Amino acid sequence: MSNNQLSNDQRARRRRRAISPSQRRAHRMRLSAPASVGERFDSTQSKLEALPATAEEILQDKLEKYGWEGSLGVLFAGTRDPESPLAALREHETTIVKEIYSYISNRWAGHVKHTIPAAFVARVRNTIFQLSDRRGRGRRMRVLSDGRTASSGFDDGFVAFARCGRVEFPEPADRNVNMMPFILGDKDSLPSHLQCYFPLIEQCPTMKSDKGKVAYLTVHESHVNAGKAQRREGLHIESPGTFSGNTNTSSFAPAEETLGWGRGLFSLRGSDTYEGGIFMASSMGNTSEVWDALVDNRMTGIVDRHGGCEHLRALIGEGTKLEAGELIWMTDCTPHKALPQKESGYRQFFRLVTPCITHWFADHSTENPKVPLPPSVTVVQGSKFT
């Protein structure tokens, strides 16, 4: 019997038989399981049409009570201390205390923005469109902006990171420098043992106007054991927000001085350009994760004194794990983190921070005898983690 002669019921039975019992069980589990934050943030067209939007706008009444860690421990301990006024809340940890902490953990929902994946953004003349599919193949779904040609800052930002192609790393030699100043576009401004990274630096699509300015190179080459991360774990952004005016300390204080660490502006002037920001790549896949999100670092307390923002994890959905050799650009307010390696192996990490920085941490950075710091950069003495 041909397929055209089958009834609708017969076709349905054939389709069901073609699906294995294990596939049916998995499908039922997905349907019956409560939707996770990542599933609610699924990249459907309806979600794309809503972007950019704050976590508060996306979640609305689905905003759950998160945060049973960190500061909640203080509240919980207080309920067990007879001399603490919080002792009155004892036996109410799962009701009143949890409700109190929900206001603490979710108060940032309006200051975390979900952004549009860069591949879904295109420009025609002075109008920016959001596409229904990856760039070059999708239809124009809606106008994002008429006359504005850049994604900049939290208020006007609509792109948090973008892929910039693939790179090849030089032969490893246990090189390790952090935020080392050099002249962008000048190979001779690099120490001899780092000049092998100049081709990789040149692959970063920096602005022509930045050539000749001081930029900052990080290279970390080392063997990493399974279960360990080479770089910083925990969700964070590179800009901690506000910085104390006292240059002899690393303390941060509200509303004193905004710390810039590359900043970052995604421009659509003809083709994609990246003004400021940070370029990053790794030789080992699935060891870095980055999010299509922006954190409003103008808000006092939204990140800790090191840019840490793990408490925002539940508000930003699923991240993107980078492949080996994948070069990306991101802003200094884009959440990201290093991931533990599944297997032991040698990892090479590359980062280029563009000239727009305000502070340079002497104890954590590498001097370059060939290139002094610009006069506009404040040198901070002491550990930034104390």
Tab-separated table of C-alpha atoms in Angstrom:
chain	number	residue	atom	x	y	z
A	1	MET	CA	0.000	0.000	0.000
A	2	SER	CA	1.440	3.371	-0.930
A	3	ASN	CA	1.784	6.157	1.590
A	4	ASN	CA	-0.804	8.191	-0.327
A	5	GLN	CA	-3.401	5.428	0.223
A	6	LEU	CA	-2.921	5.326	3.995
A	7	SER	CA	-5.501	6.891	6.251
A	8	ASN	CA	-4.509	9.528	8.772
A	9	ASP	CA	-4.824	6.988	11.604
A	10	GLN	CA	-2.577	4.505	9.788
A	11	ARG	CA	0.070	7.160	9.188
A	12	ALA	CA	-0.024	8.133	12.854
A	13	ARG	CA	0.407	4.506	13.956
A	14	ARG	CA	3.405	4.089	11.640
A	15	ARG	CA	5.003	7.242	13.036
A	16	ARG	CA	4.505	6.011	16.610
A	17	ARG	CA	6.070	2.641	15.783
A	18	ALA	CA	9.098	4.423	14.259
A	19	ILE	CA	9.812	6.055	17.618
A	20	SER	CA	11.590	3.835	20.120
A	21	PRO	CA	10.158	3.319	23.633
A	22	SER	CA	13.148	5.160	25.132
A	23	GLN	CA	12.468	8.171	22.886
A	24	ARG	CA	8.800	8.167	23.922
A	25	ARG	CA	9.772	8.017	27.614
A	26	ALA	CA	12.234	10.887	27.180
A	27	HIS	CA	9.575	12.924	25.400
A	28	ARG	CA	7.046	12.316	28.205
A	29	MET	CA	9.663	13.310	30.792
A	30	ARG	CA	10.322	16.575	28.977
A	31	LEU	CA	6.605	17.318	28.867
A	32	SER	CA	5.967	16.469	32.508
A	33	ALA	CA	9.108	18.040	33.993
A	34	PRO	CA	8.759	21.594	35.339
A	35	ALA	CA	10.217	24.146	32.939
A	36	SER	CA	13.682	25.265	33.939
A	37	VAL	CA	14.842	28.837	33.512
A	38	GLY	CA	16.875	27.764	30.506
A	39	GLU	CA	13.810	26.135	28.908
A	40	ARG	CA	11.690	29.210	29.517
A	41	PHE	CA	14.408	31.211	27.747
A	42	ASP	CA	14.344	28.912	24.707
A	43	SER	CA	15.388	30.694	21.494
A	44	THR	CA	11.973	30.626	19.873
A	45	GLN	CA	10.785	33.310	17.510
A	46	SER	CA	8.492	34.696	20.211
A	47	LYS	CA	11.460	35.198	22.501
A	48	LEU	CA	13.539	36.756	19.726
A	49	GLU	CA	10.743	39.212	19.047
A	50	ALA	CA	10.801	40.242	22.712
A	51	LEU	CA	14.540	40.993	22.755
A	52	PRO	CA	16.275	43.027	23.961
A	53	ALA	CA	14.429	42.920	27.261
A	54	THR	CA	15.229	42.789	30.949
A	55	ALA	CA	14.920	39.555	32.897
A	56	GLU	CA	12.017	41.154	34.749
A	57	GLU	CA	10.162	41.791	31.482
A	58	ILE	CA	10.820	38.265	30.219
A	59	LEU	CA	9.935	36.393	33.398
A	60	GLN	CA	7.205	38.682	34.740
A	61	ASP	CA	4.974	36.588	36.994
A	62	LYS	CA	7.210	33.536	36.417
A	63	LEU	CA	10.019	35.154	38.375
A	64	GLU	CA	10.837	32.461	40.889
A	65	LYS	CA	12.214	32.773	44.375
A	66	TYR	CA	15.925	32.158	43.938
A	67	GLY	CA	18.958	32.535	46.120
A	68	TRP	CA	19.124	29.856	48.802
A	69	GLU	CA	22.828	30.575	49.276
A	70	GLY	CA	25.148	33.448	50.132
A	71	SER	CA	23.370	36.112	52.140
A	72	LEU	CA	20.588	33.710	53.014
A	73	GLY	CA	23.062	31.912	55.271
A	74	VAL	CA	23.245	35.026	57.449
A	75	LEU	CA	19.468	35.159	57.777
A	76	PHE	CA	19.298	31.443	58.511
A	77	ALA	CA	22.057	31.638	61.152
A	78	GLY	CA	20.261	34.528	62.794
A	79	THR	CA	17.171	32.440	63.315
A	80	ARG	CA	19.310	29.999	65.345
A	81	ASP	CA	20.952	32.663	67.502
A	82	PRO	CA	18.892	33.325	70.684
A	83	GLU	CA	20.471	36.783	71.020
A	84	SER	CA	19.624	37.810	67.460
A	85	PRO	CA	16.375	39.630	66.652
A	86	LEU	CA	16.105	37.198	63.731
A	87	ALA	CA	15.430	34.408	66.224
A	88	ALA	CA	11.784	35.415	66.027
A	89	LEU	CA	11.772	33.934	62.509
A	90	ARG	CA	12.762	30.468	63.673
A	91	GLU	CA	10.556	27.715	62.242
A	92	HIS	CA	9.625	30.081	59.388
A	93	GLU	CA	12.694	29.474	57.226
A	94	THR	CA	10.726	27.974	54.345
A	95	THR	CA	8.081	30.685	54.341
A	96	ILE	CA	8.864	34.127	55.746
A	97	VAL	CA	12.664	33.924	55.487
A	98	LYS	CA	12.522	32.591	51.946
A	99	GLU	CA	10.102	35.353	50.953
A	100	ILE	CA	12.370	38.011	52.463
A	101	TYR	CA	15.363	36.734	50.537
A	102	SER	CA	13.434	36.574	47.276
A	103	TYR	CA	13.287	40.375	47.335
A	104	ILE	CA	17.066	40.490	47.772
A	105	SER	CA	17.918	38.014	45.026
A	106	ASN	CA	15.369	39.187	42.461
A	107	ARG	CA	15.668	42.929	42.899
A	108	TRP	CA	18.240	42.970	40.056
A	109	ALA	CA	15.868	41.463	37.484
A	110	GLY	CA	15.197	44.901	36.001
A	111	HIS	CA	18.936	45.553	35.640
A	112	VAL	CA	19.878	42.411	33.715
A	113	LYS	CA	19.137	42.537	29.996
A	114	HIS	CA	18.762	39.624	27.600
A	115	THR	CA	20.264	40.622	24.263
A	116	ILE	CA	19.829	39.481	20.677
A	117	PRO	CA	22.387	37.000	19.324
A	118	ALA	CA	24.586	39.001	16.958
A	119	ALA	CA	23.839	36.641	14.037
A	120	PHE	CA	20.197	37.763	14.134
A	121	VAL	CA	20.972	41.458	13.639
A	122	ALA	CA	21.495	43.238	10.328
A	123	ARG	CA	21.556	46.811	9.040
A	124	VAL	CA	20.241	48.347	5.827
A	125	ARG	CA	21.231	51.988	5.430
A	126	ASN	CA	20.343	53.587	8.790
A	127	THR	CA	17.820	51.001	9.912
A	128	ILE	CA	18.698	48.029	12.111
A	129	PHE	CA	16.612	44.912	11.586
A	130	GLN	CA	16.185	41.781	13.634
A	131	LEU	CA	16.182	38.671	11.451
A	132	SER	CA	14.111	35.521	11.880
A	133	ASP	CA	17.126	33.346	11.042
A	134	ARG	CA	20.895	33.620	10.983
A	135	ARG	CA	22.283	36.623	9.126
A	136	GLY	CA	22.033	36.421	5.363
A	137	ARG	CA	19.244	33.834	5.338
A	138	GLY	CA	16.480	35.182	7.545
A	139	ARG	CA	13.657	37.508	6.699
A	140	ARG	CA	13.422	40.950	8.270
A	141	MET	CA	11.321	40.219	11.330
A	142	ARG	CA	11.099	43.711	12.791
A	143	VAL	CA	12.860	47.063	13.011
A	144	LEU	CA	15.096	47.365	16.056
A	145	SER	CA	16.135	50.937	15.542
A	146	ASP	CA	15.724	53.606	12.912
A	147	GLY	CA	18.742	55.868	12.758
A	148	ARG	CA	20.764	54.273	15.569
A	149	THR	CA	23.723	52.279	14.298
A	150	ALA	CA	25.306	50.868	17.430
A	151	SER	CA	24.658	48.718	20.477
A	152	SER	CA	26.198	50.664	23.336
A	153	GLY	CA	25.888	50.495	27.118
A	154	PHE	CA	23.066	48.919	29.086
A	155	ASP	CA	20.230	51.230	28.057
A	156	ASP	CA	20.939	51.119	24.303
A	157	GLY	CA	22.652	47.740	24.138
A	158	PHE	CA	21.148	44.910	22.117
A	159	VAL	CA	24.228	42.710	21.470
A	160	ALA	CA	26.440	41.355	24.287
A	161	PHE	CA	28.888	39.194	22.367
A	162	ALA	CA	29.637	38.173	18.794
A	163	ARG	CA	31.622	35.468	17.045
A	164	CYS	CA	34.590	36.750	15.059
A	165	GLY	CA	35.831	33.627	13.298
A	166	ARG	CA	38.442	31.048	14.217
A	167	VAL	CA	42.095	31.405	15.173
A	168	GLU	CA	45.126	29.166	15.423
A	169	PHE	CA	47.389	29.278	18.446
A	170	PRO	CA	51.205	29.243	18.246
A	171	GLU	CA	53.236	26.383	19.638
A	172	PRO	CA	52.824	26.410	23.445
A	173	ALA	CA	55.751	27.370	25.673
A	174	ASP	CA	54.209	27.979	29.144
A	175	ARG	CA	53.796	31.700	28.450
A	176	ASN	CA	51.861	33.600	31.098
A	177	VAL	CA	51.199	37.348	31.036
A	178	ASN	CA	48.162	39.268	32.233
A	179	MET	CA	46.955	42.681	31.051
A	180	MET	CA	50.381	43.470	29.606
A	181	PRO	CA	50.406	46.809	27.751
A	182	PHE	CA	51.558	46.922	24.135
A	183	ILE	CA	50.974	49.088	21.082
A	184	LEU	CA	48.103	47.798	18.983
A	185	GLY	CA	49.368	47.121	15.463
A	186	ASP	CA	53.053	47.225	16.436
A	187	LYS	CA	54.634	43.767	16.605
A	188	ASP	CA	57.920	45.150	17.939
A	189	SER	CA	56.141	46.524	21.029
A	190	LEU	CA	55.653	42.932	22.188
A	191	PRO	CA	58.436	41.068	24.029
A	192	SER	CA	60.130	38.595	21.693
A	193	HIS	CA	58.566	35.504	23.298
A	194	LEU	CA	55.073	36.901	22.657
A	195	GLN	CA	55.516	38.092	19.091
A	196	CYS	CA	54.227	34.704	17.906
A	197	TYR	CA	50.790	35.914	19.100
A	198	PHE	CA	50.847	38.952	16.796
A	199	PRO	CA	48.998	37.153	13.940
A	200	LEU	CA	46.242	36.197	16.387
A	201	ILE	CA	46.053	39.793	17.636
A	202	GLU	CA	45.771	41.013	14.048
A	203	GLN	CA	42.789	38.717	13.479
A	204	CYS	CA	40.808	40.637	16.082
A	205	PRO	CA	38.611	43.137	14.182
A	206	THR	CA	39.622	46.178	16.218
A	207	MET	CA	38.901	49.737	15.138
A	208	LYS	CA	41.423	51.375	12.828
A	209	SER	CA	41.348	54.375	15.141
A	210	ASP	CA	42.739	52.179	17.950
A	211	LYS	CA	45.894	51.343	16.025
A	212	GLY	CA	48.880	52.950	17.690
A	213	LYS	CA	47.143	53.062	21.080
A	214	VAL	CA	47.977	50.993	24.168
A	215	ALA	CA	45.986	47.774	24.415
A	216	TYR	CA	46.371	44.916	26.905
A	217	LEU	CA	47.343	41.317	26.212
A	218	THR	CA	46.674	38.246	28.337
A	219	VAL	CA	48.198	34.877	27.426
A	220	HIS	CA	47.925	31.864	29.709
A	221	GLU	CA	49.447	28.558	28.648
A	222	SER	CA	49.457	25.643	31.068
A	223	HIS	CA	48.510	22.034	31.700
A	224	VAL	CA	45.112	21.785	33.396
A	225	ASN	CA	43.959	18.732	35.318
A	226	ALA	CA	40.529	17.211	34.752
A	227	GLY	CA	37.903	18.855	36.934
A	228	LYS	CA	39.907	22.086	37.228
A	229	ALA	CA	39.520	25.388	35.422
A	230	GLN	CA	42.520	27.333	34.171
A	231	ARG	CA	40.893	30.736	34.543
A	232	ARG	CA	38.289	32.279	36.793
A	233	GLU	CA	35.237	30.182	37.592
A	234	GLY	CA	31.922	31.618	38.682
A	235	LEU	CA	29.751	33.988	36.696
A	236	HIS	CA	31.328	37.449	36.416
A	237	ILE	CA	31.741	40.526	34.278
A	238	GLU	CA	35.051	42.276	33.737
A	239	SER	CA	33.872	45.653	35.006
A	240	PRO	CA	33.098	45.695	38.746
A	241	GLY	CA	31.159	48.938	38.369
A	242	THR	CA	32.240	51.576	40.876
A	243	PHE	CA	35.757	52.064	42.163
A	244	SER	CA	37.074	53.939	45.179
A	245	GLY	CA	38.964	57.126	44.473
A	246	ASN	CA	41.736	55.979	46.821
A	247	THR	CA	44.310	54.537	44.405
A	248	ASN	CA	46.261	52.799	47.191
A	249	THR	CA	43.459	50.340	47.835
A	250	SER	CA	41.398	48.012	45.739
A	251	SER	CA	38.160	48.708	47.573
A	252	PHE	CA	35.064	49.623	45.617
A	253	ALA	CA	32.587	52.157	46.868
A	254	PRO	CA	29.185	53.316	45.620
A	255	ALA	CA	28.964	56.119	43.077
A	256	GLU	CA	32.562	57.226	43.268
A	257	GLU	CA	34.147	56.212	39.987
A	258	THR	CA	32.975	53.885	37.254
A	259	LEU	CA	35.572	51.308	36.333
A	260	GLY	CA	36.041	50.711	32.614
A	261	TRP	CA	37.712	47.565	31.369
A	262	GLY	CA	37.375	47.729	27.606
A	263	ARG	CA	33.717	48.825	27.664
A	264	GLY	CA	32.412	47.727	24.261
A	265	LEU	CA	30.221	48.969	21.424
A	266	PHE	CA	28.866	46.701	18.666
A	267	SER	CA	28.458	48.779	15.525
A	268	LEU	CA	26.611	48.071	12.313
A	269	ARG	CA	28.216	50.683	10.112
A	270	GLY	CA	28.173	48.690	6.875
A	271	SER	CA	29.746	45.532	8.300
A	272	ASP	CA	30.169	44.520	11.909
A	273	THR	CA	32.741	46.556	13.801
A	274	TYR	CA	33.686	46.370	17.434
A	275	GLU	CA	34.569	49.580	19.191
A	276	GLY	CA	36.306	48.822	22.464
A	277	GLY	CA	35.414	45.662	24.304
A	278	ILE	CA	37.295	42.412	24.805
A	279	PHE	CA	38.394	39.672	22.405
A	280	MET	CA	38.872	36.158	23.761
A	281	ALA	CA	39.753	32.655	22.536
A	282	SER	CA	40.915	29.313	23.909
A	283	SER	CA	42.640	26.310	22.379
A	284	MET	CA	40.416	23.932	24.382
A	285	GLY	CA	36.716	23.655	23.603
A	286	ASN	CA	33.967	23.779	26.258
A	287	THR	CA	36.200	25.576	28.774
A	288	SER	CA	34.606	29.021	28.461
A	289	GLU	CA	30.952	30.032	28.581
A	290	VAL	CA	29.433	33.396	27.668
A	291	TRP	CA	25.881	34.757	27.787
A	292	ASP	CA	23.748	36.895	25.506
A	293	ALA	CA	23.124	39.303	28.363
A	294	LEU	CA	24.241	42.622	29.798
A	295	VAL	CA	24.539	43.609	33.458
A	296	ASP	CA	23.845	47.212	34.431
A	297	ASN	CA	27.046	47.864	36.384
A	298	ARG	CA	25.866	51.357	37.295
A	299	MET	CA	23.714	49.774	39.995
A	300	THR	CA	25.540	49.708	43.314
A	301	GLY	CA	25.881	46.156	44.607
A	302	ILE	CA	24.690	44.326	41.498
A	303	VAL	CA	28.158	42.757	41.207
A	304	ASP	CA	30.735	42.203	43.906
A	305	ARG	CA	34.072	43.982	44.147
A	306	HIS	CA	35.576	41.574	41.597
A	307	GLY	CA	32.694	41.711	39.113
A	308	GLY	CA	31.246	38.449	40.458
A	309	CYS	CA	27.549	37.961	39.749
A	310	GLU	CA	26.745	34.297	40.356
A	311	HIS	CA	23.619	35.485	42.181
A	312	LEU	CA	22.292	36.618	38.766
A	313	ARG	CA	22.701	33.162	37.233
A	314	ALA	CA	19.011	32.290	37.465
A	315	LEU	CA	18.053	35.449	35.587
A	316	ILE	CA	20.080	35.019	32.402
A	317	GLY	CA	19.101	31.650	30.975
A	318	GLU	CA	21.449	29.344	29.088
A	319	GLY	CA	24.959	30.338	28.060
A	320	THR	CA	27.046	29.485	25.007
A	321	LYS	CA	30.076	27.221	25.385
A	322	LEU	CA	32.903	28.254	23.104
A	323	GLU	CA	34.586	25.852	20.721
A	324	ALA	CA	38.330	25.378	20.427
A	325	GLY	CA	39.868	28.260	18.496
A	326	GLU	CA	36.629	30.262	18.428
A	327	LEU	CA	37.314	33.990	18.692
A	328	ILE	CA	34.616	36.145	20.256
A	329	TRP	CA	34.115	39.802	21.073
A	330	MET	CA	32.201	40.886	24.185
A	331	THR	CA	31.579	43.963	26.296
A	332	ASP	CA	33.003	44.388	29.785
A	333	CYS	CA	29.462	43.938	31.158
A	334	THR	CA	28.829	40.580	29.458
A	335	PRO	CA	28.515	37.663	31.937
A	336	HIS	CA	30.957	34.822	31.313
A	337	LYS	CA	32.989	32.226	33.193
A	338	ALA	CA	35.668	29.555	32.829
A	339	LEU	CA	34.590	25.922	32.961
A	340	PRO	CA	36.400	22.938	34.477
A	341	GLN	CA	38.016	20.689	31.889
A	342	LYS	CA	36.445	17.273	31.462
A	343	GLU	CA	39.819	15.789	30.632
A	344	SER	CA	43.345	16.760	31.598
A	345	GLY	CA	45.182	18.607	28.867
A	346	TYR	CA	47.171	21.645	27.789
A	347	ARG	CA	45.181	24.845	27.349
A	348	GLN	CA	46.139	28.127	25.748
A	349	PHE	CA	44.058	31.183	26.577
A	350	PHE	CA	44.156	34.495	24.716
A	351	ARG	CA	42.522	37.794	25.611
A	352	LEU	CA	42.876	41.254	24.106
A	353	VAL	CA	41.442	44.183	26.048
A	354	THR	CA	41.093	47.275	23.901
A	355	PRO	CA	42.519	50.668	24.949
A	356	CYS	CA	39.496	51.902	26.921
A	357	ILE	CA	40.452	50.972	30.496
A	358	THR	CA	40.578	53.219	33.543
A	359	HIS	CA	42.489	51.121	36.130
A	360	TRP	CA	45.405	48.669	35.995
A	361	PHE	CA	45.981	46.307	38.930
A	362	ALA	CA	49.746	46.176	39.458
A	363	ASP	CA	49.792	43.008	41.581
A	364	HIS	CA	47.850	41.040	38.972
A	365	SER	CA	49.263	42.475	35.762
A	366	THR	CA	52.458	42.179	33.733
A	367	GLU	CA	54.665	45.153	33.002
A	368	ASN	CA	56.141	45.643	29.546
A	369	PRO	CA	59.523	47.399	29.576
A	370	LYS	CA	58.874	48.518	26.012
A	371	VAL	CA	55.527	50.198	26.660
A	372	PRO	CA	54.568	52.361	29.658
A	373	LEU	CA	50.980	52.745	30.766
A	374	PRO	CA	49.069	55.754	29.424
A	375	PRO	CA	48.886	58.695	31.880
A	376	SER	CA	45.089	58.384	31.954
A	377	VAL	CA	45.234	54.885	33.521
A	378	THR	CA	45.227	54.675	37.319
A	379	VAL	CA	47.661	52.139	38.761
A	380	VAL	CA	46.129	50.250	41.693
A	381	GLN	CA	48.476	48.746	44.257
A	382	GLY	CA	47.538	45.738	46.355
A	383	SER	CA	45.428	42.722	45.644
A	384	LYS	CA	42.078	43.369	43.998
A	385	PHE	CA	40.736	40.275	45.811
A	386	THR	CA	41.270	41.604	49.326
